[in-house]
Amino acid sequence: MLVSEISRDERRDRFHYLLESGLNVVLLAETDGRLVGELTLALGNPNPTQIGFGVHPQWRRRGVGRMLLGHAIAWADANGIHKLSAEVMSHNAAALALLGEFGFVEEGYLVNQFRRKAGGANDAVLLARTAA
Ligand SMILES: CC(C)(COP(=O)(O)OP(=O)(O)OC[C@H]1O[C@@H](n2cnc3c(N)ncnc32)[C@H](O)[C@@H]1OP(=O)(O)O)[C@@H](O)C(=O)NCCC(=O)NCCS
């Protein structure tokens, strides 16, 4: 399970939906047959293509996120994607730093964007990267 508030069944259902819709590209990072990270590009022509990604907690800080994002940008550039965007919780220092490294810049601040199961909602930062 990559994200603590999402159950394994929910995650499996989401993957099936993503893969069957034909509107998404999913990059997987695995080692010894174990999934350690994933990145989804939700294709958005003519809107920006939105990305979301996660690395298994035990595999963080070993370059998996950087590798996934690098491949995603290469794929986007090779396929004529004009703009990538990501919504990241405002307190998510890791994702903000990683996206900034790849040229994503802040375009907006989204209040109460992500509902929490425990109640309430988290603010998010909208980041984007326009192709050269
Ligand atoms: C964000 C996330 C994907 C990073 O994955 P990762 O594999 O640990 O990242 P990397 O090892 O490739 O790190 C690349 C760079 O990101 C930054 N970074 C990563 N983790 C960080 C942390 N905890 N604090 C600050 N910066 C961090 C650093 O600049 C790092 O470079 P360095 O290790 O050379 O200093 C991972 O923390 C994660 O899955 N978080 C939960 C899900 C999430 O936040 N998804 C993104 C929003 S859609």
JSON list of C-alpha atoms and ligand atoms in Angstrom, two decimals:
[
{"chain": "A", "resi": 1, "resn": "MET", "atom": "CA", "xyz": [0.00, 0.00, 0.00]},
{"chain": "A", "resi": 2, "resn": "LEU", "atom": "CA", "xyz": [1.57, 3.27, -1.08]},
{"chain": "A", "resi": 3, "resn": "VAL", "atom": "CA", "xyz": [-0.73, 5.82, 0.49]},
{"chain": "A", "resi": 4, "resn": "SER", "atom": "CA", "xyz": [-1.79, 5.18, 4.05]},
{"chain": "A", "resi": 5, "resn": "GLU", "atom": "CA", "xyz": [-5.41, 6.32, 3.76]},
{"chain": "A", "resi": 6, "resn": "ILE", "atom": "CA", "xyz": [-6.19, 4.23, 0.65]},
{"chain": "A", "resi": 7, "resn": "SER", "atom": "CA", "xyz": [-6.90, 0.51, 1.08]},
{"chain": "A", "resi": 8, "resn": "ARG", "atom": "CA", "xyz": [-5.36, -2.19, -1.07]},
{"chain": "A", "resi": 9, "resn": "ASP", "atom": "CA", "xyz": [-8.77, -2.94, -2.66]},
{"chain": "A", "resi": 10, "resn": "GLU", "atom": "CA", "xyz": [-9.39, 0.71, -3.47]},
{"chain": "A", "resi": 11, "resn": "ARG", "atom": "CA", "xyz": [-5.97, 0.95, -5.02]},
{"chain": "A", "resi": 12, "resn": "ARG", "atom": "CA", "xyz": [-6.50, -2.18, -7.14]},
{"chain": "A", "resi": 13, "resn": "ASP", "atom": "CA", "xyz": [-9.85, -0.84, -8.37]},
{"chain": "A", "resi": 14, "resn": "ARG", "atom": "CA", "xyz": [-8.24, 2.49, -9.23]},
{"chain": "A", "resi": 15, "resn": "PHE", "atom": "CA", "xyz": [-5.49, 0.79, -11.24]},
{"chain": "A", "resi": 16, "resn": "HIS", "atom": "CA", "xyz": [-8.03, -1.23, -13.21]},
{"chain": "A", "resi": 17, "resn": "TYR", "atom": "CA", "xyz": [-9.97, 1.92, -13.97]},
{"chain": "A", "resi": 18, "resn": "LEU", "atom": "CA", "xyz": [-6.85, 3.81, -15.01]},
{"chain": "A", "resi": 19, "resn": "LEU", "atom": "CA", "xyz": [-5.63, 1.07, -17.30]},
{"chain": "A", "resi": 20, "resn": "GLU", "atom": "CA", "xyz": [-9.00, 0.29, -18.88]},
{"chain": "A", "resi": 21, "resn": "SER", "atom": "CA", "xyz": [-9.99, 3.90, -19.55]},
{"chain": "A", "resi": 22, "resn": "GLY", "atom": "CA", "xyz": [-7.22, 4.42, -22.11]},
{"chain": "A", "resi": 23, "resn": "LEU", "atom": "CA", "xyz": [-6.90, 7.98, -20.83]},
{"chain": "A", "resi": 24, "resn": "ASN", "atom": "CA", "xyz": [-3.97, 7.33, -18.56]},
{"chain": "A", "resi": 25, "resn": "VAL", "atom": "CA", "xyz": [-0.38, 6.21, -18.74]},
{"chain": "A", "resi": 26, "resn": "VAL", "atom": "CA", "xyz": [0.92, 4.39, -15.67]},
{"chain": "A", "resi": 27, "resn": "LEU", "atom": "CA", "xyz": [4.64, 4.01, -15.00]},
{"chain": "A", "resi": 28, "resn": "LEU", "atom": "CA", "xyz": [5.62, 1.34, -12.47]},
{"chain": "A", "resi": 29, "resn": "ALA", "atom": "CA", "xyz": [8.88, 0.94, -10.59]},
{"chain": "A", "resi": 30, "resn": "GLU", "atom": "CA", "xyz": [9.58, -2.57, -9.37]},
{"chain": "A", "resi": 31, "resn": "THR", "atom": "CA", "xyz": [12.40, -4.49, -7.84]},
{"chain": "A", "resi": 32, "resn": "ASP", "atom": "CA", "xyz": [12.50, -8.29, -7.57]},
{"chain": "A", "resi": 33, "resn": "GLY", "atom": "CA", "xyz": [8.89, -8.39, -8.73]},
{"chain": "A", "resi": 34, "resn": "ARG", "atom": "CA", "xyz": [7.70, -6.04, -6.01]},
{"chain": "A", "resi": 35, "resn": "LEU", "atom": "CA", "xyz": [6.00, -2.77, -6.82]},
{"chain": "A", "resi": 36, "resn": "VAL", "atom": "CA", "xyz": [7.91, 0.04, -5.12]},
{"chain": "A", "resi": 37, "resn": "GLY", "atom": "CA", "xyz": [6.57, 3.09, -6.91]},
{"chain": "A", "resi": 38, "resn": "GLU", "atom": "CA", "xyz": [4.09, 4.33, -9.48]},
{"chain": "A", "resi": 39, "resn": "LEU", "atom": "CA", "xyz": [3.38, 7.44, -11.48]},
{"chain": "A", "resi": 40, "resn": "THR", "atom": "CA", "xyz": [0.17, 8.09, -13.37]},
{"chain": "A", "resi": 41, "resn": "LEU", "atom": "CA", "xyz": [-0.25, 10.60, -16.19]},
{"chain": "A", "resi": 42, "resn": "ALA", "atom": "CA", "xyz": [-3.93, 11.48, -16.66]},
{"chain": "A", "resi": 43, "resn": "LEU", "atom": "CA", "xyz": [-3.96, 12.63, -20.27]},
{"chain": "A", "resi": 44, "resn": "GLY", "atom": "CA", "xyz": [-5.77, 15.94, -20.60]},
{"chain": "A", "resi": 45, "resn": "ASN", "atom": "CA", "xyz": [-5.73, 17.20, -24.17]},
{"chain": "A", "resi": 46, "resn": "PRO", "atom": "CA", "xyz": [-6.36, 20.16, -24.54]},
{"chain": "A", "resi": 47, "resn": "ASN", "atom": "CA", "xyz": [-5.98, 20.63, -20.80]},
{"chain": "A", "resi": 48, "resn": "PRO", "atom": "CA", "xyz": [-2.71, 19.92, -19.01]},
{"chain": "A", "resi": 49, "resn": "THR", "atom": "CA", "xyz": [-1.85, 16.30, -18.33]},
{"chain": "A", "resi": 50, "resn": "GLN", "atom": "CA", "xyz": [-2.03, 15.74, -14.60]},
{"chain": "A", "resi": 51, "resn": "ILE", "atom": "CA", "xyz": [0.48, 13.57, -12.78]},
{"chain": "A", "resi": 52, "resn": "GLY", "atom": "CA", "xyz": [0.30, 11.79, -9.46]},
{"chain": "A", "resi": 53, "resn": "PHE", "atom": "CA", "xyz": [2.96, 9.52, -7.98]},
{"chain": "A", "resi": 54, "resn": "GLY", "atom": "CA", "xyz": [4.01, 7.64, -4.91]},
{"chain": "A", "resi": 55, "resn": "VAL", "atom": "CA", "xyz": [6.90, 5.53, -3.64]},
{"chain": "A", "resi": 56, "resn": "HIS", "atom": "CA", "xyz": [6.57, 2.78, -1.05]},
{"chain": "A", "resi": 57, "resn": "PRO", "atom": "CA", "xyz": [7.65, 4.19, 2.33]},
{"chain": "A", "resi": 58, "resn": "GLN", "atom": "CA", "xyz": [10.45, 1.63, 2.66]},
{"chain": "A", "resi": 59, "resn": "TRP", "atom": "CA", "xyz": [11.89, 2.68, -0.70]},
{"chain": "A", "resi": 60, "resn": "ARG", "atom": "CA", "xyz": [11.86, 6.43, -0.30]},
{"chain": "A", "resi": 61, "resn": "ARG", "atom": "CA", "xyz": [14.91, 8.63, -0.55]},
{"chain": "A", "resi": 62, "resn": "ARG", "atom": "CA", "xyz": [16.67, 6.20, -2.89]},
{"chain": "A", "resi": 63, "resn": "GLY", "atom": "CA", "xyz": [15.99, 7.97, -6.17]},
{"chain": "A", "resi": 64, "resn": "VAL", "atom": "CA", "xyz": [12.83, 6.06, -7.21]},
{"chain": "A", "resi": 65, "resn": "GLY", "atom": "CA", "xyz": [10.67, 9.21, -7.35]},
{"chain": "A", "resi": 66, "resn": "ARG", "atom": "CA", "xyz": [13.31, 11.08, -9.34]},
{"chain": "A", "resi": 67, "resn": "MET", "atom": "CA", "xyz": [13.58, 8.17, -11.80]},
{"chain": "A", "resi": 68, "resn": "LEU", "atom": "CA", "xyz": [9.78, 7.96, -12.28]},
{"chain": "A", "resi": 69, "resn": "LEU", "atom": "CA", "xyz": [9.44, 11.70, -12.81]},
{"chain": "A", "resi": 70, "resn": "GLY", "atom": "CA", "xyz": [12.35, 11.78, -15.24]},
{"chain": "A", "resi": 71, "resn": "HIS", "atom": "CA", "xyz": [10.76, 9.02, -17.34]},
{"chain": "A", "resi": 72, "resn": "ALA", "atom": "CA", "xyz": [7.36, 10.73, -17.19]},
{"chain": "A", "resi": 73, "resn": "ILE", "atom": "CA", "xyz": [8.76, 14.01, -18.49]},
{"chain": "A", "resi": 74, "resn": "ALA", "atom": "CA", "xyz": [10.70, 12.22, -21.23]},
{"chain": "A", "resi": 75, "resn": "TRP", "atom": "CA", "xyz": [7.51, 10.39, -22.25]},
{"chain": "A", "resi": 76, "resn": "ALA", "atom": "CA", "xyz": [5.50, 13.63, -22.20]},
{"chain": "A", "resi": 77, "resn": "ASP", "atom": "CA", "xyz": [8.06, 15.48, -24.30]},
{"chain": "A", "resi": 78, "resn": "ALA", "atom": "CA", "xyz": [8.28, 12.62, -26.80]},
{"chain": "A", "resi": 79, "resn": "ASN", "atom": "CA", "xyz": [4.49, 12.55, -27.12]},
{"chain": "A", "resi": 80, "resn": "GLY", "atom": "CA", "xyz": [3.89, 16.26, -27.60]},
{"chain": "A", "resi": 81, "resn": "ILE", "atom": "CA", "xyz": [2.32, 16.93, -24.18]},
{"chain": "A", "resi": 82, "resn": "HIS", "atom": "CA", "xyz": [2.35, 20.71, -23.89]},
{"chain": "A", "resi": 83, "resn": "LYS", "atom": "CA", "xyz": [1.97, 20.98, -20.11]},
{"chain": "A", "resi": 84, "resn": "LEU", "atom": "CA", "xyz": [2.18, 18.77, -17.02]},
{"chain": "A", "resi": 85, "resn": "SER", "atom": "CA", "xyz": [0.50, 19.70, -13.77]},
{"chain": "A", "resi": 86, "resn": "ALA", "atom": "CA", "xyz": [0.39, 18.27, -10.26]},
{"chain": "A", "resi": 87, "resn": "GLU", "atom": "CA", "xyz": [-1.61, 19.03, -7.14]},
{"chain": "A", "resi": 88, "resn": "VAL", "atom": "CA", "xyz": [0.45, 18.49, -4.01]},
{"chain": "A", "resi": 89, "resn": "MET", "atom": "CA", "xyz": [-0.54, 18.97, -0.38]},
{"chain": "A", "resi": 90, "resn": "SER", "atom": "CA", "xyz": [0.92, 22.23, 0.79]},
{"chain": "A", "resi": 91, "resn": "HIS", "atom": "CA", "xyz": [2.90, 20.53, 3.59]},
{"chain": "A", "resi": 92, "resn": "ASN", "atom": "CA", "xyz": [4.43, 17.88, 1.29]},
{"chain": "A", "resi": 93, "resn": "ALA", "atom": "CA", "xyz": [8.03, 19.07, 1.32]},
{"chain": "A", "resi": 94, "resn": "ALA", "atom": "CA", "xyz": [9.32, 15.97, -0.48]},
{"chain": "A", "resi": 95, "resn": "ALA", "atom": "CA", "xyz": [7.04, 16.27, -3.52]},
{"chain": "A", "resi": 96, "resn": "LEU", "atom": "CA", "xyz": [7.44, 20.04, -3.71]},
{"chain": "A", "resi": 97, "resn": "ALA", "atom": "CA", "xyz": [11.23, 19.72, -3.72]},
{"chain": "A", "resi": 98, "resn": "LEU", "atom": "CA", "xyz": [11.23, 16.91, -6.27]},
{"chain": "A", "resi": 99, "resn": "LEU", "atom": "CA", "xyz": [8.87, 18.65, -8.69]},
{"chain": "A", "resi": 100, "resn": "GLY", "atom": "CA", "xyz": [10.82, 21.90, -8.32]},
{"chain": "A", "resi": 101, "resn": "GLU", "atom": "CA", "xyz": [13.97, 20.05, -9.30]},
{"chain": "A", "resi": 102, "resn": "PHE", "atom": "CA", "xyz": [12.29, 19.18, -12.62]},
{"chain": "A", "resi": 103, "resn": "GLY", "atom": "CA", "xyz": [11.18, 22.73, -13.37]},
{"chain": "A", "resi": 104, "resn": "PHE", "atom": "CA", "xyz": [7.63, 22.63, -12.00]},
{"chain": "A", "resi": 105, "resn": "VAL", "atom": "CA", "xyz": [6.58, 26.06, -10.73]},
{"chain": "A", "resi": 106, "resn": "GLU", "atom": "CA", "xyz": [3.72, 27.09, -8.47]},
{"chain": "A", "resi": 107, "resn": "GLU", "atom": "CA", "xyz": [0.68, 28.34, -10.37]},
{"chain": "A", "resi": 108, "resn": "GLY", "atom": "CA", "xyz": [-1.91, 28.40, -7.64]},
{"chain": "A", "resi": 109, "resn": "TYR", "atom": "CA", "xyz": [-3.00, 27.59, -4.12]},
{"chain": "A", "resi": 110, "resn": "LEU", "atom": "CA", "xyz": [-6.05, 25.35, -3.70]},
{"chain": "A", "resi": 111, "resn": "VAL", "atom": "CA", "xyz": [-7.89, 25.69, -0.40]},
{"chain": "A", "resi": 112, "resn": "ASN", "atom": "CA", "xyz": [-9.48, 22.53, 1.10]},
{"chain": "A", "resi": 113, "resn": "GLN", "atom": "CA", "xyz": [-8.54, 20.54, -2.01]},
{"chain": "A", "resi": 114, "resn": "PHE", "atom": "CA", "xyz": [-8.05, 17.06, -0.54]},
{"chain": "A", "resi": 115, "resn": "ARG", "atom": "CA", "xyz": [-10.69, 15.66, 1.79]},
{"chain": "A", "resi": 116, "resn": "ARG", "atom": "CA", "xyz": [-9.31, 13.70, 4.73]},
{"chain": "A", "resi": 117, "resn": "LYS", "atom": "CA", "xyz": [-11.00, 10.49, 5.87]},
{"chain": "A", "resi": 118, "resn": "ALA", "atom": "CA", "xyz": [-10.55, 11.65, 9.44]},
{"chain": "A", "resi": 119, "resn": "GLY", "atom": "CA", "xyz": [-12.45, 14.83, 8.66]},
{"chain": "A", "resi": 120, "resn": "GLY", "atom": "CA", "xyz": [-11.56, 18.22, 7.29]},
{"chain": "A", "resi": 121, "resn": "ALA", "atom": "CA", "xyz": [-9.47, 18.85, 4.22]},
{"chain": "A", "resi": 122, "resn": "ASN", "atom": "CA", "xyz": [-5.90, 19.74, 3.26]},
{"chain": "A", "resi": 123, "resn": "ASP", "atom": "CA", "xyz": [-4.85, 22.67, 1.12]},
{"chain": "A", "resi": 124, "resn": "ALA", "atom": "CA", "xyz": [-2.83, 21.96, -2.01]},
{"chain": "A", "resi": 125, "resn": "VAL", "atom": "CA", "xyz": [-0.37, 23.70, -4.28]},
{"chain": "A", "resi": 126, "resn": "LEU", "atom": "CA", "xyz": [-0.92, 23.56, -8.04]},
{"chain": "A", "resi": 127, "resn": "LEU", "atom": "CA", "xyz": [2.40, 23.09, -9.83]},
{"chain": "A", "resi": 128, "resn": "ALA", "atom": "CA", "xyz": [3.02, 22.93, -13.54]},
{"chain": "A", "resi": 129, "resn": "ARG", "atom": "CA", "xyz": [5.75, 22.52, -16.13]},
{"chain": "A", "resi": 130, "resn": "THR", "atom": "CA", "xyz": [5.33, 23.75, -19.68]},
{"chain": "A", "resi": 131, "resn": "ALA", "atom": "CA", "xyz": [7.27, 21.95, -22.41]},
{"chain": "A", "resi": 132, "resn": "ALA", "atom": "CA", "xyz": [10.18, 23.87, -23.93]},
{"chain": "B", "resi": 1, "resn": "LIG", "atom": "C1", "xyz": [7.37, 12.44, -2.97]},
{"chain": "B", "resi": 1, "resn": "LIG", "atom": "C2", "xyz": [7.93, 11.03, -3.12]},
{"chain": "B", "resi": 1, "resn": "LIG", "atom": "C3", "xyz": [7.30, 10.36, -4.33]},
{"chain": "B", "resi": 1, "resn": "LIG", "atom": "C4", "xyz": [9.46, 11.13, -3.35]},
{"chain": "B", "resi": 1, "resn": "LIG", "atom": "O1", "xyz": [9.92, 9.84, -3.72]},
{"chain": "B", "resi": 1, "resn": "LIG", "atom": "P1", "xyz": [11.39, 9.38, -3.38]},
{"chain": "B", "resi": 1, "resn": "LIG", "atom": "O2", "xyz": [11.67, 8.14, -4.15]},
{"chain": "B", "resi": 1, "resn": "LIG", "atom": "O3", "xyz": [11.59, 9.30, -1.92]},
{"chain": "B", "resi": 1, "resn": "LIG", "atom": "O4", "xyz": [12.27, 10.59, -3.94]},
{"chain": "B", "resi": 1, "resn": "LIG", "atom": "P2", "xyz": [13.81, 10.56, -4.38]},
{"chain": "B", "resi": 1, "resn": "LIG", "atom": "O5", "xyz": [14.56, 9.59, -3.52]},
{"chain": "B", "resi": 1, "resn": "LIG", "atom": "O6", "xyz": [13.88, 10.36, -5.84]},
{"chain": "B", "resi": 1, "resn": "LIG", "atom": "O7", "xyz": [14.25, 12.04, -3.98]},
{"chain": "B", "resi": 1, "resn": "LIG", "atom": "C5", "xyz": [14.50, 13.02, -4.96]},
{"chain": "B", "resi": 1, "resn": "LIG", "atom": "C6", "xyz": [14.61, 14.37, -4.28]},
{"chain": "B", "resi": 1, "resn": "LIG", "atom": "O8", "xyz": [13.34, 14.78, -3.74]},
{"chain": "B", "resi": 1, "resn": "LIG", "atom": "C7", "xyz": [13.57, 15.53, -2.54]},
{"chain": "B", "resi": 1, "resn": "LIG", "atom": "N1", "xyz": [13.04, 14.79, -1.40]},
{"chain": "B", "resi": 1, "resn": "LIG", "atom": "C8", "xyz": [12.66, 13.49, -1.34]},
{"chain": "B", "resi": 1, "resn": "LIG", "atom": "N2", "xyz": [12.20, 13.20, -0.11]},
{"chain": "B", "resi": 1, "resn": "LIG", "atom": "C9", "xyz": [12.29, 14.34, 0.62]},
{"chain": "B", "resi": 1, "resn": "LIG", "atom": "C10", "xyz": [11.95, 14.68, 1.95]},
{"chain": "B", "resi": 1, "resn": "LIG", "atom": "N3", "xyz": [11.42, 13.77, 2.78]},
{"chain": "B", "resi": 1, "resn": "LIG", "atom": "N4", "xyz": [12.13, 15.96, 2.35]},
{"chain": "B", "resi": 1, "resn": "LIG", "atom": "C11", "xyz": [12.64, 16.89, 1.53]},
{"chain": "B", "resi": 1, "resn": "LIG", "atom": "N5", "xyz": [13.00, 16.62, 0.23]},
{"chain": "B", "resi": 1, "resn": "LIG", "atom": "C12", "xyz": [12.82, 15.36, -0.20]},
{"chain": "B", "resi": 1, "resn": "LIG", "atom": "C13", "xyz": [15.07, 15.68, -2.39]},
{"chain": "B", "resi": 1, "resn": "LIG", "atom": "O9", "xyz": [15.46, 16.84, -3.09]},
{"chain": "B", "resi": 1, "resn": "LIG", "atom": "C14", "xyz": [15.55, 14.42, -3.10]},
{"chain": "B", "resi": 1, "resn": "LIG", "atom": "O10", "xyz": [16.85, 14.52, -3.55]},
{"chain": "B", "resi": 1, "resn": "LIG", "atom": "P3", "xyz": [18.07, 14.01, -2.60]},
{"chain": "B", "resi": 1, "resn": "LIG", "atom": "O11", "xyz": [17.66, 12.68, -2.01]},
{"chain": "B", "resi": 1, "resn": "LIG", "atom": "O12", "xyz": [19.21, 13.91, -3.55]},
{"chain": "B", "resi": 1, "resn": "LIG", "atom": "O13", "xyz": [18.22, 15.07, -1.55]},
{"chain": "B", "resi": 1, "resn": "LIG", "atom": "C15", "xyz": [7.66, 10.17, -1.84]},
{"chain": "B", "resi": 1, "resn": "LIG", "atom": "O14", "xyz": [8.10, 10.90, -0.71]},
{"chain": "B", "resi": 1, "resn": "LIG", "atom": "C16", "xyz": [6.22, 9.76, -1.65]},
{"chain": "B", "resi": 1, "resn": "LIG", "atom": "O15", "xyz": [5.78, 8.73, -2.18]},
{"chain": "B", "resi": 1, "resn": "LIG", "atom": "N6", "xyz": [5.43, 10.55, -0.91]},
{"chain": "B", "resi": 1, "resn": "LIG", "atom": "C17", "xyz": [4.00, 10.22, -0.68]},
{"chain": "B", "resi": 1, "resn": "LIG", "atom": "C18", "xyz": [3.17, 10.41, -1.94]},
{"chain": "B", "resi": 1, "resn": "LIG", "atom": "C19", "xyz": [3.34, 11.79, -2.52]},
{"chain": "B", "resi": 1, "resn": "LIG", "atom": "O16", "xyz": [3.66, 12.76, -1.85]},
{"chain": "B", "resi": 1, "resn": "LIG", "atom": "N7", "xyz": [3.12, 11.90, -3.85]},
{"chain": "B", "resi": 1, "resn": "LIG", "atom": "C20", "xyz": [3.32, 13.17, -4.57]},
{"chain": "B", "resi": 1, "resn": "LIG", "atom": "C21", "xyz": [2.07, 13.94, -4.74]},
{"chain": "B", "resi": 1, "resn": "LIG", "atom": "S1", "xyz": [1.11, 13.32, -6.08]}
]
